[in-house]
Coordinates of C-alpha atoms in Angstrom, one line a residue:
M123 CA -52.3 4.7 3.5
V124 CA -48.9 6.1 5.3
K125 CA -48.5 9.0 6.4
I126 CA -45.8 11.9 8.6
E127 CA -47.1 14.1 10.9
E128 CA -44.1 16.9 9.9
E129 CA -44.5 19.5 12.4
Q130 CA -43.4 15.7 14.7
C131 CA -40.5 14.7 12.6
I132 CA -36.6 14.8 12.8
G133 CA -35.9 13.8 9.9
C134 CA -33.8 10.7 11.6
G135 CA -34.3 8.7 8.8
K136 CA -34.9 5.9 11.1
C137 CA -38.7 4.5 8.8
V138 CA -36.8 4.9 5.5
Q139 CA -33.8 3.2 6.3
D140 CA -36.1 0.4 7.5
C141 CA -38.8 0.1 5.0
V142 CA -38.5 -3.2 2.8
G143 CA -40.6 -1.1 0.4
H144 CA -38.1 1.6 -0.4
A145 CA -41.8 3.5 -0.4
L146 CA -40.2 6.4 1.7
K147 CA -37.7 8.7 0.7
L148 CA -36.1 12.4 3.4
E149 CA -37.1 15.5 1.9
D150 CA -36.3 18.7 2.9
G151 CA -35.1 17.6 6.2
K152 CA -38.6 15.4 6.9
A153 CA -39.1 12.0 5.9
A154 CA -42.2 11.8 3.2
V155 CA -43.8 9.1 1.6
K156 CA -42.8 8.2 -2.2
R157 CA -45.6 5.3 -3.1
E158 CA -47.8 2.8 -1.9
C159 CA -46.3 0.2 -0.1
I160 CA -47.9 -3.1 1.9
L161 CA -48.1 -1.0 5.5
C162 CA -46.5 -3.7 7.3
G163 CA -46.5 -0.9 9.9
H164 CA -42.1 -0.3 11.0
C165 CA -41.7 2.8 10.3
A166 CA -44.6 3.9 12.6
A167 CA -42.6 1.3 15.4
I168 CA -39.4 2.7 14.2
C169 CA -39.9 6.3 14.5
P170 CA -38.7 8.2 17.7
M171 CA -41.2 10.8 18.1
D172 CA -44.2 9.1 17.0
A173 CA -44.7 10.5 13.8
V174 CA -45.6 8.2 11.4
K175 CA -49.9 7.2 11.2
I176 CA -50.3 4.1 9.6
T177 CA -54.3 6.4 9.0
E178 CA -55.8 2.2 7.6
Y179 CA -54.9 1.3 11.2
E180 CA -55.9 1.9 15.1
S181 CA -53.0 4.3 17.3
D182 CA -54.6 3.2 19.8
E183 CA -53.6 0.0 19.3
M184 CA -49.3 0.8 19.0
I185 CA -48.0 -0.2 22.0
P186 CA -44.7 1.9 23.3
Y187 CA -41.6 -0.4 24.5
E188 CA -41.0 -1.0 27.8
K189 CA -38.4 -3.9 27.9
E190 CA -39.8 -4.9 31.8
R191 CA -42.8 -6.0 29.8
F192 CA -41.9 -7.2 26.6
Q193 CA -38.6 -8.5 27.3
L194 CA -39.1 -12.7 27.3
D195 CA -37.0 -14.5 29.7
P196 CA -35.2 -17.3 27.1
E197 CA -35.2 -20.5 29.5
V198 CA -38.9 -19.8 30.4
Y199 CA -39.8 -19.5 27.2
A200 CA -37.9 -22.4 25.9
N201 CA -39.6 -24.4 29.3
A202 CA -42.8 -23.4 28.0
V203 CA -42.5 -24.8 24.3
K204 CA -41.0 -27.7 26.1
F205 CA -43.5 -28.5 28.5
R206 CA -47.0 -28.0 25.7
R207 CA -48.3 -31.1 25.8
S208 CA -51.4 -32.0 22.8
V209 CA -54.5 -32.0 24.9
R210 CA -56.6 -34.9 24.0
N211 CA -58.9 -34.8 27.3
Y212 CA -61.2 -31.6 28.5
K213 CA -63.1 -30.6 31.7
E214 CA -66.4 -29.6 31.2
Q215 CA -65.9 -25.7 31.6
P216 CA -66.4 -23.4 28.5
V217 CA -63.7 -21.2 27.7
E218 CA -64.2 -16.8 28.7
I219 CA -64.9 -14.7 26.0
E220 CA -62.3 -12.3 27.8
K221 CA -59.6 -15.4 26.5
I222 CA -61.3 -15.9 23.7
R223 CA -60.3 -12.4 22.7
K224 CA -56.8 -12.1 24.4
I225 CA -56.2 -15.4 22.2
L226 CA -57.4 -13.8 18.7
D227 CA -55.7 -10.5 19.3
V228 CA -52.4 -12.2 19.1
A229 CA -53.5 -13.9 15.9
A230 CA -54.4 -11.3 14.6
H231 CA -51.1 -9.7 14.7
T232 CA -48.7 -13.0 13.7
A233 CA -46.8 -11.9 10.3
T234 CA -48.3 -13.4 7.4
A235 CA -47.1 -12.8 4.1
K236 CA -46.4 -9.5 2.0
N237 CA -48.6 -8.2 5.4
E238 CA -51.4 -9.9 3.2
R239 CA -53.3 -10.7 6.6
K240 CA -55.8 -12.9 4.2
M241 CA -56.7 -14.9 7.1
K242 CA -60.1 -16.1 9.4
F243 CA -60.5 -17.6 12.9
V244 CA -63.0 -18.7 13.8
I245 CA -64.5 -20.6 17.3
V246 CA -67.0 -22.3 17.4
Q247 CA -68.2 -22.3 21.2
D248 CA -71.9 -21.1 21.9
R249 CA -73.2 -23.0 19.1
L250 CA -70.6 -26.3 19.2
D251 CA -73.8 -28.9 20.0
E252 CA -74.9 -27.6 16.3
F253 CA -72.3 -27.8 14.4
K254 CA -70.8 -31.4 15.4
E255 CA -74.4 -32.7 14.5
M256 CA -73.5 -30.5 10.9
V257 CA -70.1 -32.1 11.5
F258 CA -71.1 -35.6 11.1
E259 CA -73.9 -35.2 8.7
G260 CA -71.4 -34.3 6.5
I261 CA -69.4 -37.6 6.9
G262 CA -72.1 -40.0 6.1
E263 CA -73.1 -38.1 2.7
D264 CA -69.2 -38.1 1.8
L265 CA -69.8 -41.2 2.6
E266 CA -72.5 -42.2 0.5
L267 CA -70.6 -40.1 -2.0
H268 CA -68.0 -43.1 -2.0
K269 CA -69.2 -45.7 -1.2
G270 CA -67.0 -49.0 -2.0
E271 CA -64.1 -46.1 -2.4
K272 CA -61.3 -47.7 -0.1
S273 CA -58.5 -44.8 1.1
P274 CA -57.4 -43.6 4.9
V275 CA -59.3 -40.6 4.6
T276 CA -62.1 -42.3 3.9
A277 CA -61.5 -45.6 6.6
L278 CA -60.7 -43.4 8.9
L279 CA -64.1 -40.6 8.7
Y280 CA -66.1 -44.1 8.1
S281 CA -65.2 -45.1 12.0
F282 CA -65.7 -41.6 13.3
Y283 CA -69.1 -42.0 11.9
K284 CA -69.3 -45.5 12.8
G285 CA -68.8 -45.1 16.7
R286 CA -71.3 -42.1 16.5
T287 CA -73.7 -43.8 15.2
R288 CA -74.0 -46.4 17.8
D289 CA -73.1 -44.1 20.6
P290 CA -74.6 -40.5 19.8
K291 CA -71.6 -39.2 23.4
E292 CA -69.0 -40.5 21.2
E293 CA -66.5 -38.2 21.5
F294 CA -63.8 -38.7 20.0
L295 CA -63.0 -36.8 17.0
F296 CA -64.1 -33.6 20.0
R297 CA -62.2 -34.9 22.7
N298 CA -65.1 -33.5 25.1
A299 CA -62.9 -30.3 24.0
P300 CA -65.5 -26.9 24.7
A301 CA -64.6 -25.0 21.6
V302 CA -62.8 -25.9 18.1
L303 CA -60.6 -23.4 15.8
Y304 CA -60.1 -22.7 12.6
I305 CA -57.8 -20.5 10.6
M306 CA -59.1 -20.0 7.1
G307 CA -56.2 -19.0 4.3
E308 CA -54.9 -19.8 1.6
R309 CA -51.3 -19.6 2.8
L310 CA -50.2 -22.7 5.6
D311 CA -47.0 -20.5 6.4
D312 CA -49.6 -17.9 7.2
A313 CA -52.0 -20.2 9.7
G314 CA -48.5 -22.2 11.0
L315 CA -47.4 -19.3 12.7
A316 CA -50.7 -18.0 13.9
A317 CA -51.8 -21.7 14.9
Q318 CA -48.2 -21.4 16.7
N319 CA -48.6 -18.3 18.1
I320 CA -52.2 -19.6 19.6
E321 CA -51.4 -22.3 20.8
M322 CA -48.9 -20.5 23.5
M323 CA -51.1 -18.1 24.7
A324 CA -54.2 -20.8 24.4
Q325 CA -50.6 -21.9 27.9
A326 CA -50.7 -19.1 28.6
L327 CA -54.1 -18.2 29.8
G328 CA -54.3 -21.7 31.9
L329 CA -55.8 -23.1 28.9
G330 CA -55.5 -26.5 26.4
V331 CA -54.9 -27.5 22.6
L332 CA -55.2 -30.3 19.7
Y333 CA -54.2 -29.9 16.8
N334 CA -56.5 -32.2 15.2
G335 CA -56.5 -33.8 11.5
Y336 CA -59.2 -36.1 11.6
L337 CA -61.7 -32.8 12.5
K338 CA -60.0 -30.5 9.5
A339 CA -60.9 -34.3 7.0
A340 CA -63.8 -34.8 8.1
T341 CA -64.6 -30.4 7.8
M342 CA -62.9 -30.9 4.4
C343 CA -65.8 -33.6 2.8
S344 CA -68.8 -31.3 4.0
E345 CA -69.2 -28.0 1.4
K346 CA -72.4 -27.3 4.6
V347 CA -69.8 -27.2 7.9
R348 CA -67.0 -25.3 5.6
N349 CA -69.9 -22.4 4.1
F350 CA -70.7 -22.8 8.3
L351 CA -67.0 -21.7 8.7
D352 CA -66.8 -19.0 5.6
K353 CA -69.2 -18.3 3.2
E354 CA -66.4 -16.8 1.3
G355 CA -65.0 -20.0 0.4
R356 CA -61.7 -19.4 1.7
P357 CA -60.8 -23.2 3.1
V358 CA -59.3 -24.5 5.6
A359 CA -56.2 -24.4 7.1
V360 CA -55.3 -25.3 10.5
C361 CA -58.6 -26.7 12.6
M362 CA -57.7 -27.1 16.7
L363 CA -59.5 -27.8 19.5
I364 CA -59.0 -25.5 22.5
G365 CA -60.7 -26.0 26.8
Y366 CA -59.6 -25.9 30.5
P367 CA -57.5 -30.0 30.6
A368 CA -59.0 -32.3 32.5
V369 CA -55.5 -34.0 32.5
T370 CA -52.0 -32.3 35.0
Y371 CA -48.6 -33.2 33.3
R372 CA -45.6 -33.1 35.9
R373 CA -42.6 -32.0 33.7
T374 CA -41.8 -32.1 30.0
A375 CA -42.0 -35.4 28.2
P376 CA -38.4 -37.6 26.3
R377 CA -37.8 -36.4 23.3
K378 CA -35.5 -37.6 20.2
E379 CA -32.3 -36.5 19.6
A380 CA -33.1 -33.3 17.2
E381 CA -31.0 -33.7 13.3
Y382 CA -29.2 -30.5 12.8
E383 CA -26.1 -29.1 11.4
I384 CA -24.4 -25.9 12.1
L385 CA -22.4 -24.7 8.7

């Protein structure tokens, strides 16, 4: 819940004005809580006196604003976005746990609808070999279950399974990546926002990412794989490969001119 430290509160009303749920009020010259809210934390972030606390969160995670540390140069950011590439060739080098923690920290701070924060982030690295066998086993079972059926997804899964059967070292589906990251959750918009933050943070850490729709499809056809990732049954929203790129890009790639309209 939201707690107001009355001794520190100066009654400026900034938290009241910025509260999206109108859950705060000014009372006797101090901010006060009217009702429960979504705990978005805006009141704690805007308070000039640090008088607002969210008791369910760790207050030491709040970082005071410093322009030099927080303001991102627009041109640098634009170039970073333009330079990002989908990486399909990775070095045989694991991702350090410190970098994984930094990626997950950024993911955890992604905005979500109504501040529900119902996503789960899963990185498979230490048990990746076991996971790969589980995925291909699931593909084989799904193909047997739908034997004779023809669909684009079935055709893709069959090609992956056939390639793996022919050569156990075939890596088209996993691209030799040392780690796979899954975002589990109902809301695709929340997961998409988190994935974008994950990708940009990964790039800042010298890593590369690939959004892997094929692996997502393979994951969705196996209950065993999905239970491995999340026993609570949340659906797979996004699947990404992560690792150190084994390729060097020298410039941004050309793009068609975007269609837009300013009204």
